[in-house]
Coordinates of C-alpha atoms in Angstrom, one line a residue:
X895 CA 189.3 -10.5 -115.4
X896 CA 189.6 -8.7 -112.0
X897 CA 188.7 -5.4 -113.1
X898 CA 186.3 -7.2 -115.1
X899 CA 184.3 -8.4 -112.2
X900 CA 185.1 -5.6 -110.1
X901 CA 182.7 -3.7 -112.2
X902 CA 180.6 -5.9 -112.7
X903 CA 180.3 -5.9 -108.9
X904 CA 179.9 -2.3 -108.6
X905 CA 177.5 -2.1 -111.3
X906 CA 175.2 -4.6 -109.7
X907 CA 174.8 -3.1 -106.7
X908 CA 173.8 0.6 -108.3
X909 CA 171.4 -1.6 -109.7
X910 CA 170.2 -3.7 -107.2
X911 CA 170.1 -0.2 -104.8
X912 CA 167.8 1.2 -107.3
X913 CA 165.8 -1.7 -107.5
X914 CA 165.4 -2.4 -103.6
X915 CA 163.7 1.4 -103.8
X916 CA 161.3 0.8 -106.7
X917 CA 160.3 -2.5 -105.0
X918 CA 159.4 -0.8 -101.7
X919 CA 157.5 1.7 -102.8
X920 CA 155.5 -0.2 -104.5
X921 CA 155.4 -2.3 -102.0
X922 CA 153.6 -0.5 -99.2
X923 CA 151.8 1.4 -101.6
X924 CA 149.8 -1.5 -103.0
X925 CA 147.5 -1.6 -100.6
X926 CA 146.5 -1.3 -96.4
X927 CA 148.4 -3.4 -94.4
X928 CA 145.7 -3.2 -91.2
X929 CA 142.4 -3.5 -93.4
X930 CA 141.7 -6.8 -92.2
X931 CA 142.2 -5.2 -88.2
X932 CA 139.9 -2.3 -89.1
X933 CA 137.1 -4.5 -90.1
X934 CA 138.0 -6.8 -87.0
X935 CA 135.3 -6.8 -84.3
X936 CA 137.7 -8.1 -82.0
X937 CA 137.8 -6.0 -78.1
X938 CA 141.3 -5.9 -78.2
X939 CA 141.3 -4.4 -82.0
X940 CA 142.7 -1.3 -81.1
X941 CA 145.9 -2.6 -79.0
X942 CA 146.4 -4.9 -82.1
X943 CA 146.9 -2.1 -85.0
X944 CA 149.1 -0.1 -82.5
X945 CA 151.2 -3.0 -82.0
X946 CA 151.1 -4.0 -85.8
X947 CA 152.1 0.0 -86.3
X948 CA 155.4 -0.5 -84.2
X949 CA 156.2 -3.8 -85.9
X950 CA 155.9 -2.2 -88.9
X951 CA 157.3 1.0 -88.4
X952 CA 154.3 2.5 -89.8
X953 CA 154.1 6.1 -87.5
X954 CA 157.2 6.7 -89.7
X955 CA 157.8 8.3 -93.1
X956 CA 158.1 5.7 -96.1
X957 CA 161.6 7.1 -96.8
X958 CA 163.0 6.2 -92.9
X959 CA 161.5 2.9 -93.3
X960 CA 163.2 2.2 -95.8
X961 CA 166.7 3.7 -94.4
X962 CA 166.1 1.6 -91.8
X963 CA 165.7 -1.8 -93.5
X964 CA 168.9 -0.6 -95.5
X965 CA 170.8 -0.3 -92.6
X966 CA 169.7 -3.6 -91.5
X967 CA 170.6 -5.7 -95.0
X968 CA 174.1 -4.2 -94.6
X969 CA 174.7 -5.9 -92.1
X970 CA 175.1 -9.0 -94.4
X971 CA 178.6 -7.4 -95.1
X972 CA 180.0 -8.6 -91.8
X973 CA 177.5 -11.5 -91.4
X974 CA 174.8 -10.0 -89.6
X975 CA 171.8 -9.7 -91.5
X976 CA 168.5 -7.5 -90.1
X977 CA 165.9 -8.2 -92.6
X978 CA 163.2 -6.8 -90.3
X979 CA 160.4 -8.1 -88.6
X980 CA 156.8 -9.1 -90.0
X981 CA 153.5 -7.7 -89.4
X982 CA 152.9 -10.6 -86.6
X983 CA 156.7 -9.3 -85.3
X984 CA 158.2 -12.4 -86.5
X985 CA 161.6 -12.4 -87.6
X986 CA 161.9 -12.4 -91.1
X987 CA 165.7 -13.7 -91.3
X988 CA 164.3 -16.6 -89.7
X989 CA 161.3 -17.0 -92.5
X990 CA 164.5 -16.5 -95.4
X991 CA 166.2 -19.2 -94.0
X992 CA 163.4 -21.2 -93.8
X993 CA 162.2 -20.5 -97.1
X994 CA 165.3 -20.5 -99.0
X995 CA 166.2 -24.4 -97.8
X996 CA 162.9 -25.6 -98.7
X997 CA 163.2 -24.0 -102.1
X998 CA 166.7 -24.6 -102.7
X999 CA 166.2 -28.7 -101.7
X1000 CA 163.4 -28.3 -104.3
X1001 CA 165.2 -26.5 -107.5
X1002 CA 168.6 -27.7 -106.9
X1003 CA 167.9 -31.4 -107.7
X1004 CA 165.1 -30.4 -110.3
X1005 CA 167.6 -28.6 -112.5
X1006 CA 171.1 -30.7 -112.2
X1007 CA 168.3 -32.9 -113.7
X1008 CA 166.8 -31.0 -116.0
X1009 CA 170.7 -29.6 -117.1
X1010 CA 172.1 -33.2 -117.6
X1011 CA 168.9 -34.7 -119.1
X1012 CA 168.1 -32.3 -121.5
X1013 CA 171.6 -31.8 -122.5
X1014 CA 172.2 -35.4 -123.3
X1015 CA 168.9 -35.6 -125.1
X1016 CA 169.8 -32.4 -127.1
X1017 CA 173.2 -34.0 -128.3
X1018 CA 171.3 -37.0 -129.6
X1019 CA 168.6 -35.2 -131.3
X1020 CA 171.3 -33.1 -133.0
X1021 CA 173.1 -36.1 -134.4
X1022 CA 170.4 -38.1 -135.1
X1023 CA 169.1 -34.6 -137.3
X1024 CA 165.7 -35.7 -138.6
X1025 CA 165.0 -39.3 -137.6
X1026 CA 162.3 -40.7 -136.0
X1027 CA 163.5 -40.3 -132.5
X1028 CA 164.3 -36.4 -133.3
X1029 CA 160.4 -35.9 -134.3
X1030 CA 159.5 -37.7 -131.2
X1031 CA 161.8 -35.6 -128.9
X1032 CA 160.5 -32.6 -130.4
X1033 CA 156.8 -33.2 -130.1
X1034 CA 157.3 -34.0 -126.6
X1035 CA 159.6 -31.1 -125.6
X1036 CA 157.1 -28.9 -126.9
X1037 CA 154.3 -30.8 -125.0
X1038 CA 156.2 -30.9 -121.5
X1039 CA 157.3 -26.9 -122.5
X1040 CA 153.9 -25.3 -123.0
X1041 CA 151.9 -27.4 -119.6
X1042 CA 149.7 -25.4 -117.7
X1043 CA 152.0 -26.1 -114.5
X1044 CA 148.9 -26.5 -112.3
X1045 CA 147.5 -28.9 -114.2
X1046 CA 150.3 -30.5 -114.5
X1047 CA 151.0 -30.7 -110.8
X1048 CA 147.0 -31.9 -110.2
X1049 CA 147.5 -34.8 -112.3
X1050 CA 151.0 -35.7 -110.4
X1051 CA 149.2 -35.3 -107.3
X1052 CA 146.2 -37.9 -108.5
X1053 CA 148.5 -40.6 -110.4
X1054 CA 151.7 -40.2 -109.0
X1055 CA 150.8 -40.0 -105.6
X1056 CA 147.2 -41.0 -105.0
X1057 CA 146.7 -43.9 -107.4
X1058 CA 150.7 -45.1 -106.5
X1059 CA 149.5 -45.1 -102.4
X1060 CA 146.7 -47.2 -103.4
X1061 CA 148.7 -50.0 -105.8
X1062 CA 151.7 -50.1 -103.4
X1063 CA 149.3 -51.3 -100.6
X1064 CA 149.0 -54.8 -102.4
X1065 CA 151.0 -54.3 -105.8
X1066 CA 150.8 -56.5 -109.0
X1067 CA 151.2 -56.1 -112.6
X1068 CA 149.8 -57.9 -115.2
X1069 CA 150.9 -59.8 -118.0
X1070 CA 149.0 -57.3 -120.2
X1071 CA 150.6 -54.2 -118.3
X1072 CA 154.2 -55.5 -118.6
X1073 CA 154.0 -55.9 -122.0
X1074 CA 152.9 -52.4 -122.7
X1075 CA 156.0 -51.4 -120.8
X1076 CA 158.0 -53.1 -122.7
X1077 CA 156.8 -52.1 -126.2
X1078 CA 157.4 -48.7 -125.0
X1079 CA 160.6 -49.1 -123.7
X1080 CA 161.5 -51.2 -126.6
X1081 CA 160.2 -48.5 -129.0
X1082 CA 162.0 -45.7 -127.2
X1083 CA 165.6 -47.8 -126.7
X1084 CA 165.7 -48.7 -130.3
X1085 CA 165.4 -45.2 -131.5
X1086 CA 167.4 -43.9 -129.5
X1087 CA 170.4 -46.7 -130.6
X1088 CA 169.5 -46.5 -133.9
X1089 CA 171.3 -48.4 -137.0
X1090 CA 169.3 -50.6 -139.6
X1091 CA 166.3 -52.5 -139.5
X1092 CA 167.3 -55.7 -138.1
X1093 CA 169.8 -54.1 -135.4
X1094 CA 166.2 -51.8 -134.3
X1095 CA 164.1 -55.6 -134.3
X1096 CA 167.2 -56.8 -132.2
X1097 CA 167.3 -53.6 -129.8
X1098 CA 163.3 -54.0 -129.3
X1099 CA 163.2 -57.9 -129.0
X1100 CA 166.0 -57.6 -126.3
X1101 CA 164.2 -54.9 -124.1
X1102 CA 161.0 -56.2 -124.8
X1103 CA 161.4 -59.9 -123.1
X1104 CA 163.8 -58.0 -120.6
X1105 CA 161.2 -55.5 -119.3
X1106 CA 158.3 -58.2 -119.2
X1107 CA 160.4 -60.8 -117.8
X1108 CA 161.8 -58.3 -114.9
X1109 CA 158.2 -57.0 -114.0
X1110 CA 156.5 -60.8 -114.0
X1111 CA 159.5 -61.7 -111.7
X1112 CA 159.2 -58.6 -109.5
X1113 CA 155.7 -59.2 -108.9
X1114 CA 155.8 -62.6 -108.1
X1115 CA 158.3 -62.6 -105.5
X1116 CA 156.7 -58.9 -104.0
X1117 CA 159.5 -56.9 -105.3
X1118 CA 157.8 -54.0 -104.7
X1119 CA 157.1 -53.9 -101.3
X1120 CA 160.6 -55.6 -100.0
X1121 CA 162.7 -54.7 -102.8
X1122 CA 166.9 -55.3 -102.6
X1123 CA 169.6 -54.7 -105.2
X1124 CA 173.3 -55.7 -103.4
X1125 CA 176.7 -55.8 -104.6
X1126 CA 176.2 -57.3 -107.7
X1127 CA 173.8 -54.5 -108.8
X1128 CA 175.8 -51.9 -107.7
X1129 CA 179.1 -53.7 -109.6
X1130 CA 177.1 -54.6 -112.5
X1131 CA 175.9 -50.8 -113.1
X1132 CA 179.4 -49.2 -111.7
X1133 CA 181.2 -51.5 -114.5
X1134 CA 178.1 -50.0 -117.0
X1135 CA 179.3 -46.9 -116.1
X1136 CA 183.3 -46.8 -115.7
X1137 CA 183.0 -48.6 -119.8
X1138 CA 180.5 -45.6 -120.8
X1139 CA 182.0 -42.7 -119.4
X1140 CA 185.7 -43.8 -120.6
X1141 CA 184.2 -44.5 -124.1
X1142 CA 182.4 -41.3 -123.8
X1143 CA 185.6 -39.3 -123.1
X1144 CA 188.4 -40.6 -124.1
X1145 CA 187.9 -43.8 -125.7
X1146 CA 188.3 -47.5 -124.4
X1147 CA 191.8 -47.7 -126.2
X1148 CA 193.0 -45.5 -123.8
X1149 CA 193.6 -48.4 -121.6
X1150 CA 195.1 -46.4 -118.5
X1151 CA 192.0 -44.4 -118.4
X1152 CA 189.9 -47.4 -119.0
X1153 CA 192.1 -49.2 -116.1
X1154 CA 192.3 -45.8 -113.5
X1155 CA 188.4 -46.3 -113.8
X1156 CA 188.0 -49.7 -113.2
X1157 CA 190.7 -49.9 -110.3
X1158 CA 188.2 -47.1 -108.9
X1159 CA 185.3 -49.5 -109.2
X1160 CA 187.0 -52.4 -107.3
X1161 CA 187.8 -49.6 -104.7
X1162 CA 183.9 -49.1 -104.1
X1163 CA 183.1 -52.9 -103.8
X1164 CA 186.0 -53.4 -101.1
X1165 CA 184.3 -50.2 -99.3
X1166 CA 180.7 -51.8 -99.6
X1167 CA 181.6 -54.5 -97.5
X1168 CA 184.7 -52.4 -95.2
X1169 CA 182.5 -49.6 -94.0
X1170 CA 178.8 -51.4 -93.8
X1171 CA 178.6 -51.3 -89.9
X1172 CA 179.1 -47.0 -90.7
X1173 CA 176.7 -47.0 -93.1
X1174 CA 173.7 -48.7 -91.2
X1175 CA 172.3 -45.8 -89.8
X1176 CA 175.1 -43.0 -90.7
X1177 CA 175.1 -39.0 -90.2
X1178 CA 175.2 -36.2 -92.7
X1179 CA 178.6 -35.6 -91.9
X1180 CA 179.9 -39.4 -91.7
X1181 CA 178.7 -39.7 -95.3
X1182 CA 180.3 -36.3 -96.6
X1183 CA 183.8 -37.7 -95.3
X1184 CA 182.8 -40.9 -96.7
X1185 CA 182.8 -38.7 -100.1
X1186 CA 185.5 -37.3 -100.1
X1187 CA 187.5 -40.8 -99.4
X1188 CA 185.7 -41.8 -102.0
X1189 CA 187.0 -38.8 -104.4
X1190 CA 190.5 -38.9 -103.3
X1191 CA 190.9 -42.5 -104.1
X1192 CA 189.6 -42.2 -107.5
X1193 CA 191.9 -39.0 -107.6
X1194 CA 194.6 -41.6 -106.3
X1195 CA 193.8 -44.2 -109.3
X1196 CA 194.1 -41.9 -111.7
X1197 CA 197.5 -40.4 -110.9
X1198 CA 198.8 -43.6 -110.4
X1199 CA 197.4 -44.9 -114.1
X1200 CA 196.9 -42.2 -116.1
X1201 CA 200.4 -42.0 -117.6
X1202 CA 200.2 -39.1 -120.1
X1203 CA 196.4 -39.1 -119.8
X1204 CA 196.4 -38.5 -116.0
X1205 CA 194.4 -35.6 -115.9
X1206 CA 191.6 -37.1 -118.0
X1207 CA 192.3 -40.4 -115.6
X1208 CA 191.8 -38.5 -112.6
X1209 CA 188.9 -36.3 -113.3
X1210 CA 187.0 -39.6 -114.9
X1211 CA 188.0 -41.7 -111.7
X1212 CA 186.5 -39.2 -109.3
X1213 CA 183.1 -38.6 -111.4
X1214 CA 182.7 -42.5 -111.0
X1215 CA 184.0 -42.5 -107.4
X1216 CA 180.9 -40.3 -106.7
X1217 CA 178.6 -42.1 -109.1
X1218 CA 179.7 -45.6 -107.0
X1219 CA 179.3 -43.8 -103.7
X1220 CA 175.6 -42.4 -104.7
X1221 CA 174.9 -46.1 -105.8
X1222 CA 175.7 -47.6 -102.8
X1223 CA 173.7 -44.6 -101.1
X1224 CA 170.7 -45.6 -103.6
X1225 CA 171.2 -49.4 -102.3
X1226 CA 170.8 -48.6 -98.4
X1227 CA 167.8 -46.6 -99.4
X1228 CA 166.3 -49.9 -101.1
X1229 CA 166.9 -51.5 -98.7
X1230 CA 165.0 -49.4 -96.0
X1231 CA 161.7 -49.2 -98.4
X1232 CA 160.1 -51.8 -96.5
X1233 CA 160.6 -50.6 -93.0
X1234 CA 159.5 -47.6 -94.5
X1235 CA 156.4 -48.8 -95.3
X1236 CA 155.3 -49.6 -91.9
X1237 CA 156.3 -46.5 -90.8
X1238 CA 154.5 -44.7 -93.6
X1239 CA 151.9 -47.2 -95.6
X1240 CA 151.0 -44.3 -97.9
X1241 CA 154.4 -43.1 -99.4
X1242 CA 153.7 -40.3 -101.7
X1243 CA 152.9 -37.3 -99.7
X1244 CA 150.8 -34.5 -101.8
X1245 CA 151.5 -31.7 -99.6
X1246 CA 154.7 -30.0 -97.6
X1247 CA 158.6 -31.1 -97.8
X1248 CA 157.9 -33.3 -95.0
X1249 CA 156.0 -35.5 -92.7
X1250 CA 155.2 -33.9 -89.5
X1251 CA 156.1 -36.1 -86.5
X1252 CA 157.9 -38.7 -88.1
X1253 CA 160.0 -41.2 -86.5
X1254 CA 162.9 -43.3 -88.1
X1255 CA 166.3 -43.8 -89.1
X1256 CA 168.7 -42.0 -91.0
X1257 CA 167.4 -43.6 -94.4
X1258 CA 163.8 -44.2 -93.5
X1259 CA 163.9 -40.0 -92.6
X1260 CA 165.7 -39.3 -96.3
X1261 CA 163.3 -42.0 -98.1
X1262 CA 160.8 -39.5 -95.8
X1263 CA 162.4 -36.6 -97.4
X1264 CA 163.1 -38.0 -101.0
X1265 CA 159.2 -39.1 -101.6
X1266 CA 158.4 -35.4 -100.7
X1267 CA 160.8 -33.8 -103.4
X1268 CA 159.9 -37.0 -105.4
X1269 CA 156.0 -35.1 -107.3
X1270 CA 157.5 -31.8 -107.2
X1271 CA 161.4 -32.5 -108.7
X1272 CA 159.3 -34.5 -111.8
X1273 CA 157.4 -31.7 -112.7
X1274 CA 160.2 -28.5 -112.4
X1275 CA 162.4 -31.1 -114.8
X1276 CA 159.9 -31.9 -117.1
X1277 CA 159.2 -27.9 -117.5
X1278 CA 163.1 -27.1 -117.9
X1279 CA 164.2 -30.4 -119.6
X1280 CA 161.7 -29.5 -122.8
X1281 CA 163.8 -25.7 -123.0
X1282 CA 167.8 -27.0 -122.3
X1283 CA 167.3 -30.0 -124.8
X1284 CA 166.1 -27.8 -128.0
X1285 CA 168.3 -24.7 -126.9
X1286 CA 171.5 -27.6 -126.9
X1287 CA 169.8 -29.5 -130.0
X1288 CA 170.3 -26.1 -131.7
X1289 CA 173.6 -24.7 -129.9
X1290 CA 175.0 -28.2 -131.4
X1291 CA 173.8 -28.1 -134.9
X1292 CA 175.1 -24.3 -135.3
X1293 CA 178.4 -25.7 -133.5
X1294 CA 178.7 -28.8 -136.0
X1295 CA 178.3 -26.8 -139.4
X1296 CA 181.3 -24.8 -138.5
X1297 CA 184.4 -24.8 -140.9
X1298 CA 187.1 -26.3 -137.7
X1299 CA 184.0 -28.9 -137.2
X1300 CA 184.4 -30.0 -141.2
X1301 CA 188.2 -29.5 -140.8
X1302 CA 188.5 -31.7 -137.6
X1303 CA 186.4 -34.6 -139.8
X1304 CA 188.6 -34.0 -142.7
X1305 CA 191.7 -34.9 -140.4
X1306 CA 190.3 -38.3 -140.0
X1307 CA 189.4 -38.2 -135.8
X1308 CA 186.8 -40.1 -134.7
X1309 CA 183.2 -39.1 -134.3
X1310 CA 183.0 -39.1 -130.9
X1311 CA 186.3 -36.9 -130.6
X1312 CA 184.9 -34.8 -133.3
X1313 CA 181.5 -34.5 -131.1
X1314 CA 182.6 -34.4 -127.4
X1315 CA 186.0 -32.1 -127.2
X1316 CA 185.3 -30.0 -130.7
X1317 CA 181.6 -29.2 -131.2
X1318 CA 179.8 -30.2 -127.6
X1319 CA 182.7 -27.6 -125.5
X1320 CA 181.6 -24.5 -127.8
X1321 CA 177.9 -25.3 -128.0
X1322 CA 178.0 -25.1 -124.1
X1323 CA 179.0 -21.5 -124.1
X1324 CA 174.8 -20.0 -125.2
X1325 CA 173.9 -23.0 -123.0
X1326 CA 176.0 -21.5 -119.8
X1327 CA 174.0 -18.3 -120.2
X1328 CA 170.3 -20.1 -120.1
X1329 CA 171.7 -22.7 -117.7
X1330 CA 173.0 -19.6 -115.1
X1331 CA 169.7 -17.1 -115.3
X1332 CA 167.5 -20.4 -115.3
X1333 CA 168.8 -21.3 -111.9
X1334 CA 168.5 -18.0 -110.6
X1335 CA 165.2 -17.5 -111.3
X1336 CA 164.1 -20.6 -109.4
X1337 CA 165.9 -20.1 -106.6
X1338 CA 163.6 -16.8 -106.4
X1339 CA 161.2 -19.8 -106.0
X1340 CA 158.5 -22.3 -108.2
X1341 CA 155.3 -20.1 -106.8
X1342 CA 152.9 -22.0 -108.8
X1343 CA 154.9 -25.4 -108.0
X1344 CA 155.0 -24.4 -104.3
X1345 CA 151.7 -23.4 -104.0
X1346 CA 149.7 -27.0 -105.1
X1347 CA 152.2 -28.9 -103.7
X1348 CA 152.8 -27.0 -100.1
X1349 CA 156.0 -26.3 -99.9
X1350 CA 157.2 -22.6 -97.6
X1351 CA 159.9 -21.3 -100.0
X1352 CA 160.7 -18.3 -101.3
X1353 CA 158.0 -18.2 -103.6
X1354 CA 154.8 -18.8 -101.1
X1355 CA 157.0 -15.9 -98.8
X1356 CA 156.8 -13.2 -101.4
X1357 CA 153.5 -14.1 -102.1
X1358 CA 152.2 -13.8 -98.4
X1359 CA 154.0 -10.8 -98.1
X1360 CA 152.3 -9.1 -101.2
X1361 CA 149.0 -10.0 -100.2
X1362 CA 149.6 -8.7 -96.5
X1363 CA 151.3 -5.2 -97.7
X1364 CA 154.0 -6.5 -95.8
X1365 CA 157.4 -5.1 -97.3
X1366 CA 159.8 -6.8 -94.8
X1367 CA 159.4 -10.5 -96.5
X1368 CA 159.0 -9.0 -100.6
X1369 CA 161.9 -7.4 -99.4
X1370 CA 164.1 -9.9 -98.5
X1371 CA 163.0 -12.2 -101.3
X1372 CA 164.1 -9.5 -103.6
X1373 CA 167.5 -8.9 -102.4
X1374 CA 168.0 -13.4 -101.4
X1375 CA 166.7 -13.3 -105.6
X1376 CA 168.3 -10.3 -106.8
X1377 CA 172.2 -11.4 -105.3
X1378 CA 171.2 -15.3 -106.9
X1379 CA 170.9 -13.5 -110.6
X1380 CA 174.5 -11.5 -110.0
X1381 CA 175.8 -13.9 -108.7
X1382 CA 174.8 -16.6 -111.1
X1383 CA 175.6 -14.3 -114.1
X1384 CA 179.2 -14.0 -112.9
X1385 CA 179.5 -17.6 -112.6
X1386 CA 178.4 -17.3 -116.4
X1387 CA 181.2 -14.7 -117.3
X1388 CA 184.2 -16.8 -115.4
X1389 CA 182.2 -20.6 -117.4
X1390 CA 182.7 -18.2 -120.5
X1391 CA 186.3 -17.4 -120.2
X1392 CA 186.7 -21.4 -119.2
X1393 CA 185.2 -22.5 -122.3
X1394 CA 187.1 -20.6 -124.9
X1395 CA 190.3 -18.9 -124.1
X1396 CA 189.5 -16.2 -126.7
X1397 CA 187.1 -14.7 -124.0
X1398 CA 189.7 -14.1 -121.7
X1399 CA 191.3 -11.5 -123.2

């Protein structure tokens, strides 16, 4: 495997060499980077193009140009990266780092999104083959997959943000609107649950006086505006969770699992109440350590219980220690909504990653920061969810058609053993390669996403750069880009020789 990536490695770099010099060629020879001085009436026109031509190095001869930006990038060896200066002398390292945390806050969440959503919905529209809820999925995975994206995002901006700014300032829902929700919901739950006739009536009847009795009740005591969950929210879904995930898994016979989990749980609700006063207006690093408690004493449960399934008990325990810890996270955040709201009476911002000038608390600034990503996030998983769920629907029925599939049946394990630890752990191995180029082609930035919505990432950077002929920022998107994909496709290789053994030799 070494050697393996060794060349790989080497490889790459020939390539991405090769690359860098097709890209600034064409580059600076796609246009003038001073036509818009030379047309400039301006009295000081001519001290601006010759200080534009030192910025740029444009007195010199393409090929020392780009020696000399080479010479700068390889610096990134030992840490210190030259990418160059811009045609206003900028600093374009500066710009990259910029550029590549605004897109990065952007595309990370939108794909862990898209990955876990559309892979979940994938499995279930595999094993429910053919069934109403399959057709639906389908229709709308081609819908969501073949959006104009600018459209897409106008209509966001105009219901999601505009229309939501203007109910949240004095919010109510009807009798007539809760009950459309919860037709909907009731129509969706009971096809995804399935079974007969009367367990689909039962499924509906359930959500249906659920959802309309929850959104009557959240109006009438103004929710929306002031809204809480507490500790028995956060218990009630952490026990949700700890049952599905050991179900999931391993099954709920396995009661040391089941028990590792659980112990886990009632860790979280002793630390809701033991470390409030840290979390009332905590730091970036405070929570971080706060995490990793959290992890180790999940870790610690499920050494302790797991017996003979300890390494299933531990890695289950952790998952839910950082599913409790992001719930309590999610319950501080409710909690500041309606502070927020006087701070910002109009919520859903349309344009930029944040508010300019604003002034609050640690979770008033990351409900700031959260409504930004909030119109943006939607749309990038939308887009990717529609390709990961058919690429896993099919991945999975190939998988589940195999001969050791039919054999493992035949053997008399359960379904869900059959499902989760035969078929699901080869169908990921297509899914790893779509899941790995997918990620590093956002990273080189959403440009139509970034462009109606505001955001300065990678994308907006290349494009001011190939609009202004200037090859110091194209530049350093393609090499930020171009290390993303080799990097990301190695990631892919070692995934590969994870998820079957074969690979590895």
């Amino acid at each position: 495997m070494t050697k393996f990536i060794l060349k790989r490695m080497g490889i790459s770099f020939l390539v991405l060499l090769v690359g860098s010099l097709l890209m600034f060629v064409l580059t600076i020879n796609s246009g003038d980077p001073l036509a818009d001085l030379r047309e400039s009436n301006a009295d000081n026109r001519d001290e601006l193009i010759e200080r534009r031509i030192s910025y740029m190095g444009l007195d010199q001869p393409w090929y020392q140009r780009y020696w000399e930006w080479l010479r700068g990038v390889s610096g990134c060896v030992v840490g210190a990266c030259d990418f160059g200066t811009s045609r206003n002398g900028v600093d374009v390292s500066s710009l990259v780092a910029n550029a590549a945390s605004s897109t990065l806050r952007l595309v990370t969440l939108a794909t862990l999104l898209a990955i876990v959503i559309g892979i979940i919905v994938g499995i279930i529209t595999a094993i429910r083959q053919y069934s109403g809820f399959d057709y639906v999925v389908t229709f709308l995975t081609f819908l969501f997959f073949s959006l104009p994206v600018f459209w897409a995002a106008v209509l966001l901006k105009e219901f999601g943000a505009i229309r939501f700014n203007d109910w949240i300032a004095d919010p109510q829902i009807t009798l007539l609107q809760s009950v459309i929700a919860g037709v909907v919901l009731a129509v969706i739950l009971s096809s995804v649950l399935g079974g007969g006739w009367r367990r689909r009536a039962l499924t509906a009847g359930i959500t249906l006086v659920f959802v309309v009795s929850a959104l009557m009740y959240f109006t009438a005591v103004g929710w929306w505006r002031q809204p809480a969950m507490g500790i028995g929210v956060v218990l009630l879904t952490s026990l949700g969770g700890a049952v599905g995930l050991t179900a999931i898994f391993t099954g709920l016979r396995n009661r040391r699992v089941l028990y590792s989990v659980l112990t886990t749980v009632g860790a979280g609700v002793i630390a809701y109440y033991a470390v409030g006063g840290l979390l009332a207006d905590p730091s970036w690093p405070i929570l971080f350590v706060l995490l990793l408690v959290a992890i180790a004493v999940g870790l610690v449960s499920g050494y302790f219980w797991g017996g003979d399934s300890r390494r299933a008990a531990m890695g289950l325990s952790a998952v839910m220690a950082v599913i409790m810890s992001m719930l309590v996270a999610l319950d501080r955040m409710v909690y500041a909504w309606a502070d927020f709201l006087q701070l910002k009476p109009r919520p859903i911002s349309t344009i930029g990653s944040s508010t300019p000038n604003f002034t609050g608390d640690f979770w008033e600034n990351l409900l700031d920061v959260s409504t930004q990503l909030l119109l943006p996030t939607i749309l990038l998983t939308l887009i990717s969810v529609a390709s990961y769920s058919r690429y896993t629907r099919g991945s999975m029925l190939e998988t589940m058609s195999q001969d050791y599939v039919r054999t493992a049946r035949s053997k008399g394990l359960s379904e869900r053993v059959v499902i989760v630890k035969h078929a699901f752990r080869n169908a990921l191995i297509p899914i790893t390669t779509i899941v790995a180029f997918d990620f590093a082609g956002l990273i080189g930035g959403a440009v139509i996403t970034e462009t109606v919505f505001g955001w300065k990432g990678m994308g907006e950077l290349f494009i001011s750069g190939v609009r202004d002929v200037d090859p110091a920022p194209v530049m350093a998107f393609f090499l930020v880009v171009g290390i993303a994909a080799i990097v990301m496709n190695m990631v892919a290789d070692i995934a590969y020789a994870f998820l079957d053994p074969r690979i590895r030799r």
